[in-house]
PDB file of C-alpha atoms in Angstrom:
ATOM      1  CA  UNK A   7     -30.372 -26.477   6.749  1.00  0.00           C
ATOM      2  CA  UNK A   8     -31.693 -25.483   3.061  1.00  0.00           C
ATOM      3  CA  UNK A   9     -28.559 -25.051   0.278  1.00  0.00           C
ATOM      4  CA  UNK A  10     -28.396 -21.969  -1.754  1.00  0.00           C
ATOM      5  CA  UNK A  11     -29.764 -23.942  -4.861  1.00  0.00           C
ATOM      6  CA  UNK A  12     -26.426 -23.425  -6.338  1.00  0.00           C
ATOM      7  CA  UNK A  13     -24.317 -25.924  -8.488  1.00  0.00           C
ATOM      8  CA  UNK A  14     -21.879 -28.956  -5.895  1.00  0.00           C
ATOM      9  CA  UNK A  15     -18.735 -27.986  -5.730  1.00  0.00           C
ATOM     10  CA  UNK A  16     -16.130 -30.534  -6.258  1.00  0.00           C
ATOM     11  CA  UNK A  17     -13.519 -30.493  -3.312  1.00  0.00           C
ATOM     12  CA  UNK A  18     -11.066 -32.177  -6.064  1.00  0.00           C
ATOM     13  CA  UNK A  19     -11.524 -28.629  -8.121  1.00  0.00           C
ATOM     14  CA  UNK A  20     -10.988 -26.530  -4.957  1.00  0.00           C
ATOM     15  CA  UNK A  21      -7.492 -25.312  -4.349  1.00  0.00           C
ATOM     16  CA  UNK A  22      -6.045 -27.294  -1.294  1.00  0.00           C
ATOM     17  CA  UNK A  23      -5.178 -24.050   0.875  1.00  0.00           C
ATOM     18  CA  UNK A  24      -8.513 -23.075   0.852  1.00  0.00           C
ATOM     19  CA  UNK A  25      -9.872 -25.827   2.119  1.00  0.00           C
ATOM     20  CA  UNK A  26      -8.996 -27.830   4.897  1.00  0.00           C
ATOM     21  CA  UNK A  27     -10.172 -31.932   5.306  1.00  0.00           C
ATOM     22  CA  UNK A  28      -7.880 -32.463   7.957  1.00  0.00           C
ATOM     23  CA  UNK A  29      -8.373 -35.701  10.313  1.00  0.00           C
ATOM     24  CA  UNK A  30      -9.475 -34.906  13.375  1.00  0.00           C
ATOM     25  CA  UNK A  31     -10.185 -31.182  12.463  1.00  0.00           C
ATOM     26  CA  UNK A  32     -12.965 -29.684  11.573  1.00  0.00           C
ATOM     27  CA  UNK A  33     -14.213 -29.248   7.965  1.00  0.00           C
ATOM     28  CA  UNK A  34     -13.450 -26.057   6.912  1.00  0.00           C
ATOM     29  CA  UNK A  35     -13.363 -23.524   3.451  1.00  0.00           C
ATOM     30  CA  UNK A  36     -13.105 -20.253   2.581  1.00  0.00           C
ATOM     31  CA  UNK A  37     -16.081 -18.549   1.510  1.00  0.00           C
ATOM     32  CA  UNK A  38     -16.384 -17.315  -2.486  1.00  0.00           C
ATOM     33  CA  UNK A  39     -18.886 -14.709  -1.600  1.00  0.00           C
ATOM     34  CA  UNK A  40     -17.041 -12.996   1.846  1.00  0.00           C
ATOM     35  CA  UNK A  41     -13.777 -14.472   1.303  1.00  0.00           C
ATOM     36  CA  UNK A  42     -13.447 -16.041   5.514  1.00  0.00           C
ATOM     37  CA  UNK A  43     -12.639 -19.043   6.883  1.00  0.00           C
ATOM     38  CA  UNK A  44     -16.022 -21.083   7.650  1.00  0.00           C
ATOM     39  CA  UNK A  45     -17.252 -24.847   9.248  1.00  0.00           C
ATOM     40  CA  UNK A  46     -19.182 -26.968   6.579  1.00  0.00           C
ATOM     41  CA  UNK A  47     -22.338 -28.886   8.015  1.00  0.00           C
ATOM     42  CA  UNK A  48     -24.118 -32.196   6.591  1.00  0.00           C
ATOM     43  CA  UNK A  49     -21.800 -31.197   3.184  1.00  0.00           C
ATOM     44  CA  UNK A  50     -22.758 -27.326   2.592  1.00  0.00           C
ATOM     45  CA  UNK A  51     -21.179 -24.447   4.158  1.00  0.00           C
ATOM     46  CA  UNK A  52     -22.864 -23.650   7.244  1.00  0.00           C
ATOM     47  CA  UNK A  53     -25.370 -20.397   7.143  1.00  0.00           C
ATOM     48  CA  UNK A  54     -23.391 -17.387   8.543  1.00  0.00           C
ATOM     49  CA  UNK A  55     -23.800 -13.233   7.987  1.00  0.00           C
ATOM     50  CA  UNK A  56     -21.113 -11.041   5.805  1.00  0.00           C
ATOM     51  CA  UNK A  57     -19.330  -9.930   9.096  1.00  0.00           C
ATOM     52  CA  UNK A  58     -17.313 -12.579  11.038  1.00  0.00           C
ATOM     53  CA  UNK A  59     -18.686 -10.929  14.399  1.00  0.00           C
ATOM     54  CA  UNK A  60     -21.784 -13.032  15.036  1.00  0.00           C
ATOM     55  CA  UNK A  61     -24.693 -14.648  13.269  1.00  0.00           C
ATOM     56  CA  UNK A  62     -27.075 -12.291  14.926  1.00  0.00           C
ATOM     57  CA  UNK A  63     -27.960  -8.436  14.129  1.00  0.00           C
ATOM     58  CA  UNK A  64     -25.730  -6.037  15.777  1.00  0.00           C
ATOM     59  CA  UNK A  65     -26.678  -3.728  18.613  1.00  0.00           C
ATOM     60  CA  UNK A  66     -25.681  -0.187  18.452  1.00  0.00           C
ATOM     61  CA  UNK A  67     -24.845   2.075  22.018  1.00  0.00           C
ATOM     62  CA  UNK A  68     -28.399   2.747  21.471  1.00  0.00           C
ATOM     63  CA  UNK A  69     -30.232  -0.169  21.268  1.00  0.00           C
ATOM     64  CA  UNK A  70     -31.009  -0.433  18.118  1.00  0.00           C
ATOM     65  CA  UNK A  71     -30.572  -3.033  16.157  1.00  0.00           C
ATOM     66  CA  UNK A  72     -28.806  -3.239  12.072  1.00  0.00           C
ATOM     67  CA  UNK A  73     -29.518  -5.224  10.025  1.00  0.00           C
ATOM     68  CA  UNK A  74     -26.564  -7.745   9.350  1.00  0.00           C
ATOM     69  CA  UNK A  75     -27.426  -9.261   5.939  1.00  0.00           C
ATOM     70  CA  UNK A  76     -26.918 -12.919   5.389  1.00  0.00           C
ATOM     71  CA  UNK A  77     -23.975 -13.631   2.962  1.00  0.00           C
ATOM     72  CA  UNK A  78     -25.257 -15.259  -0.156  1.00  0.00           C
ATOM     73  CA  UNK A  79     -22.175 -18.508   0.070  1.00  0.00           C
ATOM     74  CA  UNK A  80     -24.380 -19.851   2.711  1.00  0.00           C
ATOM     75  CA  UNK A  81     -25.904 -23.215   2.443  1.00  0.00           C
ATOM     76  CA  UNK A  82     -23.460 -23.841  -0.325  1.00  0.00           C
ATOM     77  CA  UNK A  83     -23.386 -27.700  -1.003  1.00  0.00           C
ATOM     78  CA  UNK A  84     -19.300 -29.267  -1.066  1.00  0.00           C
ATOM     79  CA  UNK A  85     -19.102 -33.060  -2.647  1.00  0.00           C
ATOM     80  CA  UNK A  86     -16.563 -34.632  -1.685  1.00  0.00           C
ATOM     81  CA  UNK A  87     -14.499 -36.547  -3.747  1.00  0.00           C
ATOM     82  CA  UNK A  88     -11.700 -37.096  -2.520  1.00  0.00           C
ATOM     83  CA  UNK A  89     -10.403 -38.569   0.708  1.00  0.00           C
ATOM     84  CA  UNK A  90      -8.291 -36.712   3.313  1.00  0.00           C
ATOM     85  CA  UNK A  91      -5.062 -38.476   2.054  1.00  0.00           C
ATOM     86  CA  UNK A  92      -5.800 -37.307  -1.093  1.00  0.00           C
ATOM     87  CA  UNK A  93      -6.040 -34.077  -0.165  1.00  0.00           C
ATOM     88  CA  UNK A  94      -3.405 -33.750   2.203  1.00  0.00           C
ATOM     89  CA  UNK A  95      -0.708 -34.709  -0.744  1.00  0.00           C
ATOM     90  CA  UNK A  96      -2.312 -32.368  -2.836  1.00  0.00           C
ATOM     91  CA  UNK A  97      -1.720 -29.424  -0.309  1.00  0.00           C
ATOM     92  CA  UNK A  98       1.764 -30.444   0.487  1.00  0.00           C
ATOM     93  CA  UNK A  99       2.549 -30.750  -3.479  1.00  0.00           C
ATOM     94  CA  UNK A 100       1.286 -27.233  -2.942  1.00  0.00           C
ATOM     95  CA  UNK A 101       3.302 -25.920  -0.514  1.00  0.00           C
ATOM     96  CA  UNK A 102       6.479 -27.113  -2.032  1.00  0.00           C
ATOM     97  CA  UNK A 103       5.963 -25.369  -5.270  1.00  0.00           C
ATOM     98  CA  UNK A 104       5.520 -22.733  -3.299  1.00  0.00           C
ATOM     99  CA  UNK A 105       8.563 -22.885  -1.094  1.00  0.00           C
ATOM    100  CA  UNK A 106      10.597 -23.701  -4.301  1.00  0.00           C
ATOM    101  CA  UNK A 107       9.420 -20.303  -6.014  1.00  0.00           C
ATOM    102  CA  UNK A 108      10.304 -18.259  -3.317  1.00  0.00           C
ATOM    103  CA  UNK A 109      13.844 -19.678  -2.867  1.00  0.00           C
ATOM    104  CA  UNK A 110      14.220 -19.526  -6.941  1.00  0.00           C
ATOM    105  CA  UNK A 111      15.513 -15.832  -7.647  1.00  0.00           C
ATOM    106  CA  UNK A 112      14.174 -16.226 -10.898  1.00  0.00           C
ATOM    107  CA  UNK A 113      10.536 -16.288 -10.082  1.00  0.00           C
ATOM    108  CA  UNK A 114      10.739 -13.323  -8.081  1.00  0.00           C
ATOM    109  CA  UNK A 115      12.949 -10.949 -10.160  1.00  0.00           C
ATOM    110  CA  UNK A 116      11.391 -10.148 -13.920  1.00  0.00           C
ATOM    111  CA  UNK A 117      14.744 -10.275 -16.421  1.00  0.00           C
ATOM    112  CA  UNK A 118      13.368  -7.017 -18.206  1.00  0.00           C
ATOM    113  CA  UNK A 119      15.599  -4.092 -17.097  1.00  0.00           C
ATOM    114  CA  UNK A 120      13.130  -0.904 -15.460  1.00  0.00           C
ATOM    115  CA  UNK A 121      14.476   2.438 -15.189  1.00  0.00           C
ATOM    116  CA  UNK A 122      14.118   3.532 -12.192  1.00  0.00           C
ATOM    117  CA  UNK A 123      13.275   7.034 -11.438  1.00  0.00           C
ATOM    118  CA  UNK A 124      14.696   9.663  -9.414  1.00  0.00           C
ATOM    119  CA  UNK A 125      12.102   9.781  -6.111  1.00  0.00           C
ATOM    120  CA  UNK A 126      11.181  12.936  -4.556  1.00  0.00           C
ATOM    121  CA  UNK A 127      10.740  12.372  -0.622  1.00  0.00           C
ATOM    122  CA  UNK A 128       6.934  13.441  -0.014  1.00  0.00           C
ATOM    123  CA  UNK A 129       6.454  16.535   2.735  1.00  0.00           C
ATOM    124  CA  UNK A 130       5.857  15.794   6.334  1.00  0.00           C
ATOM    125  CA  UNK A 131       2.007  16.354   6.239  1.00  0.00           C
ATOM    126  CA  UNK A 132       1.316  13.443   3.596  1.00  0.00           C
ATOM    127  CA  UNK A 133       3.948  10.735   5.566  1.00  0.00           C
ATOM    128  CA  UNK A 134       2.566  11.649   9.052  1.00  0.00           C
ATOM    129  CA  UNK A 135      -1.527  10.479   8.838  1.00  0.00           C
ATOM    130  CA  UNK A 136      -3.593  13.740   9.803  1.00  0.00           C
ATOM    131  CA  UNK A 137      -5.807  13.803  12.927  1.00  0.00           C
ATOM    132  CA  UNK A 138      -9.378  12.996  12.099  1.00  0.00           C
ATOM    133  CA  UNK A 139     -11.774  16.161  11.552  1.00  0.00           C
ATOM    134  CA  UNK A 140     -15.662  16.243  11.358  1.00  0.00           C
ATOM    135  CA  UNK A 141     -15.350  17.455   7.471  1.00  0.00           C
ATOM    136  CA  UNK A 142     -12.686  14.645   6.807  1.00  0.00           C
ATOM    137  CA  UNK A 143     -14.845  12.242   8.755  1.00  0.00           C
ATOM    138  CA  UNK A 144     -18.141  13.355   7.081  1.00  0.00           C
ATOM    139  CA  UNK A 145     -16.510  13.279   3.547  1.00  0.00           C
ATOM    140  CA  UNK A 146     -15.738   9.323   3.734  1.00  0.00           C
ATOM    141  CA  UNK A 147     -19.214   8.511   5.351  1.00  0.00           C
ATOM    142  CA  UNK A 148     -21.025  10.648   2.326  1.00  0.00           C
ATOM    143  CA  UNK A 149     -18.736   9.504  -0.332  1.00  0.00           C
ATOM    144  CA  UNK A 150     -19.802   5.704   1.421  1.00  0.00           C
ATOM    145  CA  UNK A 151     -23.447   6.230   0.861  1.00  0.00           C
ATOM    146  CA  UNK A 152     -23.474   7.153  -2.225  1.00  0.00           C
ATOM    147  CA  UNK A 153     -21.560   4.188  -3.366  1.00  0.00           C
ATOM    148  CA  UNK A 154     -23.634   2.047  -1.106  1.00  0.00           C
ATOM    149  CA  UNK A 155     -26.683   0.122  -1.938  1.00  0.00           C
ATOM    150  CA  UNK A 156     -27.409  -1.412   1.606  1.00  0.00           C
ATOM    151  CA  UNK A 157     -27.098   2.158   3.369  1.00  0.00           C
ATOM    152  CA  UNK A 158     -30.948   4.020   2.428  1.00  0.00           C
ATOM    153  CA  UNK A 159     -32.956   6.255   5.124  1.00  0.00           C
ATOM    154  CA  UNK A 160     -31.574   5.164   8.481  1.00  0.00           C
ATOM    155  CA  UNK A 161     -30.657   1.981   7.673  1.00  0.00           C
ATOM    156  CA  UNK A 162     -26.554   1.395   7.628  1.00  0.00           C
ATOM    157  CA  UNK A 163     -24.231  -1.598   6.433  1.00  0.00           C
ATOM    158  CA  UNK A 164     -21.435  -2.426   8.979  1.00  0.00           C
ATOM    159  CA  UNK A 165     -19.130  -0.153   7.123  1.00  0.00           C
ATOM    160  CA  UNK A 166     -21.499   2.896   6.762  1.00  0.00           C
ATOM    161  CA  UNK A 167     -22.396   2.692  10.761  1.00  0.00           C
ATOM    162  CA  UNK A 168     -18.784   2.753  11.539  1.00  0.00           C
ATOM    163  CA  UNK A 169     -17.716   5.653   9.261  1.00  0.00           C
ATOM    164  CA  UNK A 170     -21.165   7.262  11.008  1.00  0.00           C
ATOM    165  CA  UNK A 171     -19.677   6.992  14.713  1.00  0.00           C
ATOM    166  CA  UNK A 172     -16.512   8.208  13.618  1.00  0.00           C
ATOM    167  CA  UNK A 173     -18.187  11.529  12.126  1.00  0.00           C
ATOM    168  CA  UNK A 174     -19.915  11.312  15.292  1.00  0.00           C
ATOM    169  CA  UNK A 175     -17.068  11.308  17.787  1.00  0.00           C
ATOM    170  CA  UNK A 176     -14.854  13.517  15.755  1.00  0.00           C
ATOM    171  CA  UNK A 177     -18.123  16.231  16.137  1.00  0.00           C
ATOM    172  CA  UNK A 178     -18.038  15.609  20.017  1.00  0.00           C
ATOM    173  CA  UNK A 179     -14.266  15.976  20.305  1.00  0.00           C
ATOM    174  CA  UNK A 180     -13.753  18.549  18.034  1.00  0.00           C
ATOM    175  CA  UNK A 181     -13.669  21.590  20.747  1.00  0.00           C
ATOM    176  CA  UNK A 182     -10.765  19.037  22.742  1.00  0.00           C
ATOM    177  CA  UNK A 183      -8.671  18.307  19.000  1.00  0.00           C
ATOM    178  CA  UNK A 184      -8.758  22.192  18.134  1.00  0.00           C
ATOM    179  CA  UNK A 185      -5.833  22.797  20.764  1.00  0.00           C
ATOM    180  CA  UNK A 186      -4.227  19.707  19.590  1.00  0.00           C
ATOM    181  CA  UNK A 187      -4.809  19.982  15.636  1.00  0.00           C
ATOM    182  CA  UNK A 188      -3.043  23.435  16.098  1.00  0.00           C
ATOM    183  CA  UNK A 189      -0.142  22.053  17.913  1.00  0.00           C
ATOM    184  CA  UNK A 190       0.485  19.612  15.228  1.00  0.00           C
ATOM    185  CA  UNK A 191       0.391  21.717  13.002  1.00  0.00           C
ATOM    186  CA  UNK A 192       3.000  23.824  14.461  1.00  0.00           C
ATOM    187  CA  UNK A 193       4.803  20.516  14.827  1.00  0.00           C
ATOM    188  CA  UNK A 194       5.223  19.931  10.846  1.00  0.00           C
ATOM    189  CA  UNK A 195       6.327  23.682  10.464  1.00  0.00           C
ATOM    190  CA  UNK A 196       9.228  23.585  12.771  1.00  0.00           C
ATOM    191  CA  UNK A 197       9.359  19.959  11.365  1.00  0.00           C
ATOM    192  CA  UNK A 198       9.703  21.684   7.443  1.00  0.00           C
ATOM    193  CA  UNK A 199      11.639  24.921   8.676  1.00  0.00           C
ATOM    194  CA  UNK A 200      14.645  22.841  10.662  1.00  0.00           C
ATOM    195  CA  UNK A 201      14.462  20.541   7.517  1.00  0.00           C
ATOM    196  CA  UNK A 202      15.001  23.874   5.012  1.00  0.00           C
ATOM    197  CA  UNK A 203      17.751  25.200   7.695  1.00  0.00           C
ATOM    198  CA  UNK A 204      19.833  21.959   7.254  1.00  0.00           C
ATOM    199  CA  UNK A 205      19.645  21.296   3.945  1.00  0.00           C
ATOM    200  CA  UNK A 206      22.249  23.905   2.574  1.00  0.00           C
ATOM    201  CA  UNK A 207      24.234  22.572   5.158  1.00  0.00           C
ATOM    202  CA  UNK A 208      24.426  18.670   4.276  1.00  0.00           C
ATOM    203  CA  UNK A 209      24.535  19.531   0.308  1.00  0.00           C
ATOM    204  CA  UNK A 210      27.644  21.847   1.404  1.00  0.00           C
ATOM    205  CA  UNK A 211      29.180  18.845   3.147  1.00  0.00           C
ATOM    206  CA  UNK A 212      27.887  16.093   0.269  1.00  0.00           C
ATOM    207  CA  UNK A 213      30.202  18.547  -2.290  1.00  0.00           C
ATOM    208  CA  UNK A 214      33.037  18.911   0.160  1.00  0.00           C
ATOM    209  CA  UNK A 215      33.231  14.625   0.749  1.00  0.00           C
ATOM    210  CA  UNK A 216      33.477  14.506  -3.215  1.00  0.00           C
ATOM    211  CA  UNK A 217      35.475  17.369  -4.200  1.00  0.00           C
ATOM    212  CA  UNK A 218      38.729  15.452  -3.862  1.00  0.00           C
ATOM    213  CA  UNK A 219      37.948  12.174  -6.489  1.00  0.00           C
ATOM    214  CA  UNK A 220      36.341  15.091  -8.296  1.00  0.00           C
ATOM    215  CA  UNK A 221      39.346  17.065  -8.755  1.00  0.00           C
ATOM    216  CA  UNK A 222      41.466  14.291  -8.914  1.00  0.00           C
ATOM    217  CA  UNK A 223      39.019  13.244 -12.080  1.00  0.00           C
ATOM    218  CA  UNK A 224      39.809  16.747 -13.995  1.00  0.00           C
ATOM    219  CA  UNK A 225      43.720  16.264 -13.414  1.00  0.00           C
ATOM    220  CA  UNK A 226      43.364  12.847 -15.012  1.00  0.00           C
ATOM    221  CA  UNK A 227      41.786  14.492 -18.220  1.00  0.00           C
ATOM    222  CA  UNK A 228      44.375  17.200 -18.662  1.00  0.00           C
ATOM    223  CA  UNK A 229      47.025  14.656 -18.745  1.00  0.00           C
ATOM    224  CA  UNK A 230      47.835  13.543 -22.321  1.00  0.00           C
ATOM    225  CA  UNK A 231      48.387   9.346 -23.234  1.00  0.00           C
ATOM    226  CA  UNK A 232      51.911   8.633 -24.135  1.00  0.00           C
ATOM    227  CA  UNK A 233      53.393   8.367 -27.683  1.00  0.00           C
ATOM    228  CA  UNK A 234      52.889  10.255 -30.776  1.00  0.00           C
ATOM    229  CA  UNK A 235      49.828  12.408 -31.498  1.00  0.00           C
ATOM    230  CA  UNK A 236      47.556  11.043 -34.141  1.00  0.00           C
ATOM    231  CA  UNK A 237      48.571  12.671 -37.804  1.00  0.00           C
ATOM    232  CA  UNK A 238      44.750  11.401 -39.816  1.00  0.00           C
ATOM    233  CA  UNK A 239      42.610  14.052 -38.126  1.00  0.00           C
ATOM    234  CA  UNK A 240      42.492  17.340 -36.268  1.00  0.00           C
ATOM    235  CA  UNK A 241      44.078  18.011 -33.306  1.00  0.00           C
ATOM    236  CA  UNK A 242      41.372  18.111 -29.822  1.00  0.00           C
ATOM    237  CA  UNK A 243      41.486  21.670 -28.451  1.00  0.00           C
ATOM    238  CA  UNK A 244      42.500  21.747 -24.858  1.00  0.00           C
ATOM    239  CA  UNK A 245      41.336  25.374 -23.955  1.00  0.00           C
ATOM    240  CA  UNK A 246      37.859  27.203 -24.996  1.00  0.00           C
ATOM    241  CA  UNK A 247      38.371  28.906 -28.384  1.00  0.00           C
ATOM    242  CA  UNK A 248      36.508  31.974 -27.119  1.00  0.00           C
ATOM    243  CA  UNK A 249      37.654  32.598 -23.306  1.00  0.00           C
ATOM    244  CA  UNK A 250      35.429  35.426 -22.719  1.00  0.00           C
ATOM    245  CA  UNK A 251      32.145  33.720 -24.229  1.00  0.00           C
ATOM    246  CA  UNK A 252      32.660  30.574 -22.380  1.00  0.00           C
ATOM    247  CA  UNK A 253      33.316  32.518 -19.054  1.00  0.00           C
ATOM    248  CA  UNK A 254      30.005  33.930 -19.649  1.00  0.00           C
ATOM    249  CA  UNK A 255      28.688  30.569 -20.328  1.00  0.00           C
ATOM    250  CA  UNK A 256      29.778  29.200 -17.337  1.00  0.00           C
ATOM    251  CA  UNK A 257      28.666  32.224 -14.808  1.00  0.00           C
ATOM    252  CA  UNK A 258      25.319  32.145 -16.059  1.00  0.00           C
ATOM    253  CA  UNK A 259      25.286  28.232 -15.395  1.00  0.00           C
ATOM    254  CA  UNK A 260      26.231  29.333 -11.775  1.00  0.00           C
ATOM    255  CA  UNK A 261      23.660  31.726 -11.264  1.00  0.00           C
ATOM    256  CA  UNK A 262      20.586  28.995 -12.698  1.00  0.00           C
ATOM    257  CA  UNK A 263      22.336  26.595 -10.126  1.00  0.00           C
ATOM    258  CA  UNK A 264      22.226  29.049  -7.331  1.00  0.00           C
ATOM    259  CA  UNK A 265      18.493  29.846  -8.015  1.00  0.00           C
ATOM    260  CA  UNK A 266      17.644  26.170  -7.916  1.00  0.00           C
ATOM    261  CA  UNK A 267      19.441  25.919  -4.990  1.00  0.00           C
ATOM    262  CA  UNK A 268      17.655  28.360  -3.164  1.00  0.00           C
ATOM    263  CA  UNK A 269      14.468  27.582  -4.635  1.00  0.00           C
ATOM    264  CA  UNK A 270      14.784  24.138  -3.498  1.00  0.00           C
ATOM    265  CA  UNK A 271      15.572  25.001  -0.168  1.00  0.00           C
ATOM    266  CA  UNK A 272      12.586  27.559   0.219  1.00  0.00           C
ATOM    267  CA  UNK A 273      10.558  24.516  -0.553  1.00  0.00           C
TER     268      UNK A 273
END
């Protein structure tokens, strides 16, 4: 088995968790190049493709073979420095840190106050995922070649052949979704129309739970503290000074509130 000509790595300068010199197991570490779990031979990670699959070229339903290129953290060389003991109290030194972090409420909570903001709830048809269509299907495999540099001619990476059956299969089945693709969509309109219907409803109810502490809240203001009236300032005006302008005031502030309203719902 040749290495990949690259510099040793030290297992001292490897974090413990992603590595494992275990007695009795087998040597194992996580790739740098594909990021997986894999067996280290004679000191160097043994030789293995970017998909976890098989070291072998896939075979498609037709026969024909892609090309599964090998991934370039093969054949990397591992010194080992340090002896199993050695790392085993490393990666338990680890794991307590981390065990003490997540039971610390100060490590996972910043002390910087965020403002939260108000959140709108999205509409039905961006929660629910929509059902797969040969222009949906076609858009990710296109928008995949472009940005990849393994998928030229006929030739695919294992990403761009599976996007490629998908646009496939959604072609084949798109005369058995039609029926089905209409039905859900007839689904998330009586989904958004019961949804408009009951919303004037709970709001109605919502103002109705709180109109008592509400009311109870303007009594409290009208009621004046005992004891004499302060004599170094004005007196506070308890009533509007014009009655007519402010009952203008506040029927135009109805009307904006009704529109709202019934925009809102309509939405």
């Amino acid at each position: 088995m040749k290495d990949n000509g690259r510099k040793p790595l030290l297992a001292s300068k490897i974090r413990p968790d992603l590595i494992n010199l275990r007695d009795g197991e087998q040597r194992t570490i996580v790739c740098g190049d594909c990021g997986r779990w894999r067996a280290i031979r004679r000191s160097m990670v043994k030789p293995h493709r970017i998909t976890m699959d098989s070291n072998k070229p896939k075979k498609t339903g037709s026969g024909v073979e892609e090309y599964v290129p090998r991934c370039l953290g093969s054949g990397q060389r591992i010194q080992f420095d340090i002896t199993p003991e050695q790392w085993q109290a490393r990666y338990d030194k680890l794991a307590d840190r981390r065990q003490d972090q997540g039971m610390n409420p100060g490590s996972r909570h910043t002390t910087r106050v965020k403002r939260m903001t108000t959140v709108v709830a999205p509409p039905a048809a961006k929660v629910v995922p929509s059902l797969p269509t040969p222009s949906s299907t076609f858009e990710k495999y296109d928008g995949h070649r472009k940005s990849c540099v393994m998928c030229t001619g006929r030739r695919h990476c294992p990403d761009g052949a599976r996007l490629a059956r998908a646009h496939v299969q959604a072609v084949r089945d798109e005369p058995r979704m039609r029926p089905v693709r209409r039905a859900y969509e007839r689904l998330l309109q009586d989904a958004e129309q019961r949804r408009s219907q009951e919303l004037p409803a709970k709001r109605a109810g919502e103002w109705d739970a709180v109109l008592p502490s509400t009311r109870a809240a303007d009594a409290r203001r009208t009621q004046l503290p005992d004891g004499d009236a302060p004599t170094d300032g004005p007196g506070v005006p308890l009533a509007p000074q014009d009655v007519d302008a402010h009952d203008r005031r506040q029927a135009e502030l109805g009307k904006r509130y009704a529109r709202k309203t019934s925009a809102t719902s309509a939405a």
